[in-house]
CSV table of C-alpha atoms in Angstrom, one decimal:
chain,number,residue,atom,x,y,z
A,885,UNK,CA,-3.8,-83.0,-112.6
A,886,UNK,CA,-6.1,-82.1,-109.7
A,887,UNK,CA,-6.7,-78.3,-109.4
A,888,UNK,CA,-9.5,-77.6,-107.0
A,889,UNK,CA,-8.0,-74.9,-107.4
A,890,UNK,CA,-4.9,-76.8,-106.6
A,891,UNK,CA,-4.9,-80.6,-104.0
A,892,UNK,CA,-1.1,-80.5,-102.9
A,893,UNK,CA,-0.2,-83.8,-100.8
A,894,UNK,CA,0.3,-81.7,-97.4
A,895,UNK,CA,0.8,-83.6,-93.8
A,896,UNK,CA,-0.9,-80.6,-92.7
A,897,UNK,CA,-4.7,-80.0,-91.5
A,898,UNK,CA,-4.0,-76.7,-90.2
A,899,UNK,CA,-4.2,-73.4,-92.6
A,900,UNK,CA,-0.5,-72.1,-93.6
A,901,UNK,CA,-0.1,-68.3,-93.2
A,902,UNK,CA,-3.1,-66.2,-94.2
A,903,UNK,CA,-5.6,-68.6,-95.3
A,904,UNK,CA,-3.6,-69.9,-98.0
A,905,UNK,CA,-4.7,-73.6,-97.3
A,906,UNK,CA,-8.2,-72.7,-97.4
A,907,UNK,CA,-7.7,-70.9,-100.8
A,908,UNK,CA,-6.2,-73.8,-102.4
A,909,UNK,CA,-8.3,-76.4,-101.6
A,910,UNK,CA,-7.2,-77.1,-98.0
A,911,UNK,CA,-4.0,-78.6,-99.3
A,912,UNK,CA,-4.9,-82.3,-99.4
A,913,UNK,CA,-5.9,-84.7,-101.3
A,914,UNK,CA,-9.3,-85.7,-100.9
A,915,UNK,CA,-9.8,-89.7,-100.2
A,916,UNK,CA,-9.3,-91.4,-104.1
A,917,UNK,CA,-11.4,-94.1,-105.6
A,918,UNK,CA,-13.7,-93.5,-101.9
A,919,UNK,CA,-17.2,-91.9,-101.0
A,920,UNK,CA,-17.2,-88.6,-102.5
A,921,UNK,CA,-19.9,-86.8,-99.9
A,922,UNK,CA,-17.0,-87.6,-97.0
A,923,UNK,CA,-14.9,-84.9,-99.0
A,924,UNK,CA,-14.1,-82.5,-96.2
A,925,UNK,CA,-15.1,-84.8,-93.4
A,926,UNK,CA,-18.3,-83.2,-93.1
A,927,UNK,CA,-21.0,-84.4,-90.3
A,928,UNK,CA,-24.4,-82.9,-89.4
A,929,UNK,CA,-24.8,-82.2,-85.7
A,930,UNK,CA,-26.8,-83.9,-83.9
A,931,UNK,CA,-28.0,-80.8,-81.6
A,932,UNK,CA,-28.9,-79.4,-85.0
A,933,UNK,CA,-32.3,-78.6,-85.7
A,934,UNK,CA,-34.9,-81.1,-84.7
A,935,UNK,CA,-36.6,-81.6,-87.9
A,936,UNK,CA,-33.4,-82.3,-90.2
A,937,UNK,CA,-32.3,-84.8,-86.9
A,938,UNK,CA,-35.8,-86.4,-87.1
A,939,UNK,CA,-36.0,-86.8,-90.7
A,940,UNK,CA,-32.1,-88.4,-90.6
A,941,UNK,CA,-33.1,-90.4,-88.3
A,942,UNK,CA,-36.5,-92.1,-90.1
A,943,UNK,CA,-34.1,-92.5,-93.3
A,944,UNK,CA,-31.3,-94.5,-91.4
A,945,UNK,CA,-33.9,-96.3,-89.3
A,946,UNK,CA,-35.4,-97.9,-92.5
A,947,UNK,CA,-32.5,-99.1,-93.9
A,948,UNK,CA,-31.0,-100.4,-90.9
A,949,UNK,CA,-34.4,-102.8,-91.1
A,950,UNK,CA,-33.2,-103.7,-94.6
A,951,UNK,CA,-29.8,-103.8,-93.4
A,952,UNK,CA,-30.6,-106.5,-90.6
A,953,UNK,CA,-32.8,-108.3,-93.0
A,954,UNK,CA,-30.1,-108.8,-95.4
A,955,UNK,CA,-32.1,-107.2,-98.1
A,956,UNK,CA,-29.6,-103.5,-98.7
A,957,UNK,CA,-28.6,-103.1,-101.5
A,958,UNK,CA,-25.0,-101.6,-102.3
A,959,UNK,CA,-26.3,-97.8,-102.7
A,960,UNK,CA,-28.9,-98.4,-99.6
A,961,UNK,CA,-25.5,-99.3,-97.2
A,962,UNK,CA,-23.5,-97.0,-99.1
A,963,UNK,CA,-26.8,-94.2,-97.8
A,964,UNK,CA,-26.5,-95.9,-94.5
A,965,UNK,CA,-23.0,-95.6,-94.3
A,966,UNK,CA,-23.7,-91.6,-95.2
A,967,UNK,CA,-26.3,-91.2,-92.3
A,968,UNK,CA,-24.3,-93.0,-89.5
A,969,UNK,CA,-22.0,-90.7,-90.0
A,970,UNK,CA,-23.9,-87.9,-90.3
A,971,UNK,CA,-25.8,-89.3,-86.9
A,972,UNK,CA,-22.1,-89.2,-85.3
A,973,UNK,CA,-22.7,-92.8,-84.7
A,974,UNK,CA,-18.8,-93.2,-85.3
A,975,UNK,CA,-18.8,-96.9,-84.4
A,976,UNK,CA,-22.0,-98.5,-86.5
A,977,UNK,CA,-20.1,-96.7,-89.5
A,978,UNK,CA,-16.3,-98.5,-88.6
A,979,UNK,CA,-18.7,-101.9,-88.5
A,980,UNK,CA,-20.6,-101.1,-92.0
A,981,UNK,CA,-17.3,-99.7,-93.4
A,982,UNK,CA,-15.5,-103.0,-92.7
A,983,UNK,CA,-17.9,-105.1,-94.7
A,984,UNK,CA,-17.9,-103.0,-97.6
A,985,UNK,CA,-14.1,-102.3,-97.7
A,986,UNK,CA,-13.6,-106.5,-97.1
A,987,UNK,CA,-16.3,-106.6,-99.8
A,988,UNK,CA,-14.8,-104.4,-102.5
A,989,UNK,CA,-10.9,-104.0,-102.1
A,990,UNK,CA,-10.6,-102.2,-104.9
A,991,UNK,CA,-12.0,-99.3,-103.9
A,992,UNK,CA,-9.2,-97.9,-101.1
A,993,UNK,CA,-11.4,-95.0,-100.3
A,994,UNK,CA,-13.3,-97.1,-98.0
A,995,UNK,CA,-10.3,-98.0,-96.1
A,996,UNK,CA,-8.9,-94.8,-95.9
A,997,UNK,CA,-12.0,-93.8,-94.9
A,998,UNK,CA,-12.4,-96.6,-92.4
A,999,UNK,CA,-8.2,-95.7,-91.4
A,1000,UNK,CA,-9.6,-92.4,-90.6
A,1001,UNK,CA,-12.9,-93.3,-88.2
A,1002,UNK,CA,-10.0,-95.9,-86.1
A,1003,UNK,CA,-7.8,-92.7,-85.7
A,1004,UNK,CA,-10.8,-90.7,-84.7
A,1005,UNK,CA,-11.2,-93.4,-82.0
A,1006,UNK,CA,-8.0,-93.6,-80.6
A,1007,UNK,CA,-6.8,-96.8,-82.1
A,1008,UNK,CA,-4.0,-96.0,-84.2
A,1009,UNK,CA,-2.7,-99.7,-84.7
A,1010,UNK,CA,-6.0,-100.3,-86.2
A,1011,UNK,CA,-5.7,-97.1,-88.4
A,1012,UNK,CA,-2.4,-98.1,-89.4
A,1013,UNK,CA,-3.6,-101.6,-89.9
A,1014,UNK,CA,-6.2,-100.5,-93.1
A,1015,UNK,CA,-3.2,-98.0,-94.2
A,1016,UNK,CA,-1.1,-101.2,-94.5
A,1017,UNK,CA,-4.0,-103.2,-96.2
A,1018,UNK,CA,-4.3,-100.3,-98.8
A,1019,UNK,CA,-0.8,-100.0,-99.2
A,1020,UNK,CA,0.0,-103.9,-99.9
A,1021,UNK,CA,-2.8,-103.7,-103.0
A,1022,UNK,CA,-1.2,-100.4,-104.0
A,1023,UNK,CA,2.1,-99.5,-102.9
A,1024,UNK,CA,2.3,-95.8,-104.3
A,1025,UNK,CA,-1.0,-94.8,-102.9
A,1026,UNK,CA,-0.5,-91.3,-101.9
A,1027,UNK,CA,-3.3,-90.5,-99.9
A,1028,UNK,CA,-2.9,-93.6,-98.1
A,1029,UNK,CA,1.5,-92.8,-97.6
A,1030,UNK,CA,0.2,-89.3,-96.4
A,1031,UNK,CA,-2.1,-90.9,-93.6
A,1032,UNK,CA,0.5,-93.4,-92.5
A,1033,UNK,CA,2.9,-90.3,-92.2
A,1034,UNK,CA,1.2,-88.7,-90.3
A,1035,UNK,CA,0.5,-91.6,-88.1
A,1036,UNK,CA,4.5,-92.3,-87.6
A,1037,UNK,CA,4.9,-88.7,-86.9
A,1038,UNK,CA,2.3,-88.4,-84.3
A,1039,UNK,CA,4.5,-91.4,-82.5
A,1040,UNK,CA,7.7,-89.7,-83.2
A,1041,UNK,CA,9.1,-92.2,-85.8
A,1042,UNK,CA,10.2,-89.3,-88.3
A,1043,UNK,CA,12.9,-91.6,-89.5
A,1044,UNK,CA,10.8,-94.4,-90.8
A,1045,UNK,CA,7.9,-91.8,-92.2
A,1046,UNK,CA,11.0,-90.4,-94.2
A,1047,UNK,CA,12.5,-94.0,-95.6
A,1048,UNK,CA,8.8,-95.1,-96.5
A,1049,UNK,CA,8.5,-92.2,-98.5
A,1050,UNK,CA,11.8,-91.8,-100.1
A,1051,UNK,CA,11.3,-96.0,-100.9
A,1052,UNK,CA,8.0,-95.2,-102.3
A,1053,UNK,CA,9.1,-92.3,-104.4
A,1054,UNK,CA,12.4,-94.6,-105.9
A,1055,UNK,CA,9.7,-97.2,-106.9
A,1056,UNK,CA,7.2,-94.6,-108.1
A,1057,UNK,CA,9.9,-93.1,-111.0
A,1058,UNK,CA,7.8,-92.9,-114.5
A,1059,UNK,CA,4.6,-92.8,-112.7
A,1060,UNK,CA,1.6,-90.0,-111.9
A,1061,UNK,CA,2.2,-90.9,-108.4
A,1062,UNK,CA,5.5,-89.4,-108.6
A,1063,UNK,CA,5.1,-85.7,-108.1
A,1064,UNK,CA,2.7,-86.2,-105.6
A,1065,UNK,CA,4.8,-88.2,-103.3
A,1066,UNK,CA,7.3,-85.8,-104.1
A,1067,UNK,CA,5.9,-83.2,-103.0
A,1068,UNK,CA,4.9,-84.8,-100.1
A,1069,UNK,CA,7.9,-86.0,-99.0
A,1070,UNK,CA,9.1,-82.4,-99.7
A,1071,UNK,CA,6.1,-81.3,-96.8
A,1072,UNK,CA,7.9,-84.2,-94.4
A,1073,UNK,CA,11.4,-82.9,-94.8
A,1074,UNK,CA,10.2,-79.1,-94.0
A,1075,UNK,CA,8.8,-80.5,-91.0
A,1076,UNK,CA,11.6,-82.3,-89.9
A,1077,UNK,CA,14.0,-79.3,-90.4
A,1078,UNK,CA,15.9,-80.4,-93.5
A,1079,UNK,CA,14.4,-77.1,-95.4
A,1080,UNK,CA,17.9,-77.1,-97.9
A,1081,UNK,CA,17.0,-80.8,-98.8
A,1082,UNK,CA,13.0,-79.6,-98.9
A,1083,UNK,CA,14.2,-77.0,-101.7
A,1084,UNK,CA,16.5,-79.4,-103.4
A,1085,UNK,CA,14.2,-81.7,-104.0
A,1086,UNK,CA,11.5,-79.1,-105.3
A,1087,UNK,CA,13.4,-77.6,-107.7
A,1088,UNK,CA,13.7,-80.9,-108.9
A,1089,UNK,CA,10.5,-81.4,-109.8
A,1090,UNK,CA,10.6,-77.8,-111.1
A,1091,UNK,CA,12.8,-79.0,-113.8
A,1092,UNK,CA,11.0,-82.4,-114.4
A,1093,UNK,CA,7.9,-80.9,-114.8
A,1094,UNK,CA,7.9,-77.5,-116.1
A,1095,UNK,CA,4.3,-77.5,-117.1
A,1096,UNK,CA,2.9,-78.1,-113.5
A,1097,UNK,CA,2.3,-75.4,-111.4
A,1098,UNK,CA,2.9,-77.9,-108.5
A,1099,UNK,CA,5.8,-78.1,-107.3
A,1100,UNK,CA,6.3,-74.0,-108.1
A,1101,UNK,CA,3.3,-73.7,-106.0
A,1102,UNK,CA,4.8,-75.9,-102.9
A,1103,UNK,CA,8.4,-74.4,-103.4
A,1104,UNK,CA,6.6,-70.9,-102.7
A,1105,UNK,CA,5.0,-72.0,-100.1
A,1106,UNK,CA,7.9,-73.2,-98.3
A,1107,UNK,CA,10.1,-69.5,-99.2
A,1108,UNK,CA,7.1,-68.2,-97.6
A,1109,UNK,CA,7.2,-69.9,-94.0
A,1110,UNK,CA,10.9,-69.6,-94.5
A,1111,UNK,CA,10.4,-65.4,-94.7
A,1112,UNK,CA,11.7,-65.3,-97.9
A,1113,UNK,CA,8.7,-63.0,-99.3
A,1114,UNK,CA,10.3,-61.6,-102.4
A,1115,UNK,CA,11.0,-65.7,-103.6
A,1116,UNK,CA,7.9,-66.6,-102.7
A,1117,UNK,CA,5.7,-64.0,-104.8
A,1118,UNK,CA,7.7,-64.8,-107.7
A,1119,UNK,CA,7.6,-68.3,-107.6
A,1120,UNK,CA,4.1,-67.6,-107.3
A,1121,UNK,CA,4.0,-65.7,-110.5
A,1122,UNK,CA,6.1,-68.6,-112.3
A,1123,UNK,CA,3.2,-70.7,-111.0
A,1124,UNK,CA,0.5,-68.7,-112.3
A,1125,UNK,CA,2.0,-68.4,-115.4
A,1126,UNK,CA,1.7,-72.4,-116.0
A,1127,UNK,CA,-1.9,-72.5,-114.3
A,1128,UNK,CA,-5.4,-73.1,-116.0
A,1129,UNK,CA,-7.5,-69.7,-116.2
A,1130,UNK,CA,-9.6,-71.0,-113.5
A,1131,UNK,CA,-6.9,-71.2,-110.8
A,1132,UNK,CA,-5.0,-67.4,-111.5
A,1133,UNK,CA,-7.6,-65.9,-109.7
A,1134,UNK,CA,-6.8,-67.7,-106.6
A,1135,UNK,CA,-3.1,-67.4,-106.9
A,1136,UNK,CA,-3.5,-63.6,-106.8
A,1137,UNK,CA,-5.6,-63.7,-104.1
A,1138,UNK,CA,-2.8,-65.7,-102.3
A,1139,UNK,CA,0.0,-63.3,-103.7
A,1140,UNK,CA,-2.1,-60.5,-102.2
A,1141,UNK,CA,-2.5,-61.9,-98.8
A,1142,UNK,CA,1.3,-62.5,-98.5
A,1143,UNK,CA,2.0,-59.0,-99.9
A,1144,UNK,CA,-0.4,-58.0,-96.9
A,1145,UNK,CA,1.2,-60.4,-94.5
A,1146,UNK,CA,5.0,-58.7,-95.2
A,1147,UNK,CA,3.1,-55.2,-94.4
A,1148,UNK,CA,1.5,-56.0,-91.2
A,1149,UNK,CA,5.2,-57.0,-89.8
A,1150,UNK,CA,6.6,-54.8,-87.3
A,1151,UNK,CA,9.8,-53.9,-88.7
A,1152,UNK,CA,12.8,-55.6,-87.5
A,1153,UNK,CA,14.2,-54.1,-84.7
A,1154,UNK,CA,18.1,-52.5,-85.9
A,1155,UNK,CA,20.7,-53.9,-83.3
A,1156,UNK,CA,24.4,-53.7,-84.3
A,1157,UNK,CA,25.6,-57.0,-85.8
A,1158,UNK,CA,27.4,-59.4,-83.5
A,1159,UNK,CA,31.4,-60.3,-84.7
A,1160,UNK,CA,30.7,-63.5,-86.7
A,1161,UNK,CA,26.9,-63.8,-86.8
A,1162,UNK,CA,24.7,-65.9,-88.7
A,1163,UNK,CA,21.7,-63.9,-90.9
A,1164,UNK,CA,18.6,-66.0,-90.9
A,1165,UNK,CA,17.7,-68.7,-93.6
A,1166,UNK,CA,16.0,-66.5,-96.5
A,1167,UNK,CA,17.8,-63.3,-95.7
């Protein structure tokens, strides 16, 4: 299990509620078996200071010689790689990137990585495309699933995102991949508005897996965009509870910042209850 504190599979890039994303790691999985420095998808501008550009600049240059020689070795392209993209030469690393990931196909990091740059671009049928070549070598790759998610979503093809996942998640049964693709289909059907078969399916993986703070940590998440701020602290709690030491510290934090959140609401305005009316999900 990844804590860093805590990678849940999330098809979102934006932080939910006060900074709870950013406390927990940024709530994705960072790109498995790939380059570890692209964690984050970190690039150095290149309006930054002249020196650092310079000096970036004489490193690539050199092994771009080697490169075109033919005489790079697999750390000196894998450096390359690193500095073309720190150069925000976006299309010299797509060209590098295919060699290596045609070169080692093992490794799906470099095609998720490569996925990623295409998307970047504006070519999404070539993103999808390396998703697709990941996925045929291995099917319950999560990282790569969440990618191609959020591809079909971005297109509006919410129904096939969902059957992908739910067929992935049948086929995954017995396997690590199987709370993670849970949980992420859990994120899609939040999304989509099916937040009763979101919580279903949560407390699901509540009771397969009492020992992972997981799925109590995405099930309080989800209370918590639902208003449901009472459920959501003490599923929180439960969560804690089931966490390494190292993580409890940021699961208060969090618990804080809700408790903070719920204070800084006005207070509902008191109106005199229509014949018939419907109370909001989470009371």
């Amino acid at each position: 299990m990844q804590l860093g504190p805590f990678a849940l599979p999330s098809l979102r890039r934006d932080q939910l509620g006060p900074g709870v994303w950013a406390l927990l790691g940024g709530g994705a999985l960072l790109v498995s078996g790939g380059l570890g420095w692209w964690a984050g998808r970190s690039s150095l501008p290149v309006d930054g200071p002249t020196t650092a550009i310079e000096q970036l600049r004489s490193r690539r240059d050199g092994l771009e010689g080697r490169q075109r020689r033919g005489r790079a070795t697999a750390v000196e392209q894998q450096q390359l790689l690193r500095l073309r993209l720190a150069l925000g030469d976006r299309e010299g690393a797509i060209d590098l990137l295919e060699t290596l990931a045609d070169r080692e196909p093992d490794r799906p990091g470099l095609r998720l990585l490569l996925a990623d740059l295409r998307a970047q671009a504006g070519d999404r049928a070539g993103a999808e495309r390396e998703l697709r070549l990941v996925l045929n070598r291995h099917p319950q790759d999560v990282a790569a699933l969440r990618e191609l998610t959020r591809l079909r979503l971005a297109r509006g093809d919410g129904n096939q995102a969902e059957a992908d996942l739910r067929l992935a998640l049948t086929a995954s049964k017995g396997q690590p991949s199987s709370l993670p693709l849970a949980l992420l289909l859990a994120d899609l059907l939040q999304r989509r508005g099916k937040g009763a078969e979101a919580d279903q399916l949560l407390r699901e993986q509540i009771a397969s897996h009492p020992d992972d703070p997981r799925p109590l940590l995405a099930l309080a998440l989800l209370k918590q965009q639902q208003g449901s701020g009472e459920e959501a602290r003490r599923l929180l709690a439960e969560a804690r509870q089931v966490s390494p030491g190292l993580a409890r510290p940021v699961l208060d934090r969090v618990a804080t910042a809700w408790s903070l959140s719920d204070l800084r609401r006005p207070p509902a305005t008191t109106t005199t209850p229509a014949s018939g009316g419907d109370r909001p999900n989470g009371r």
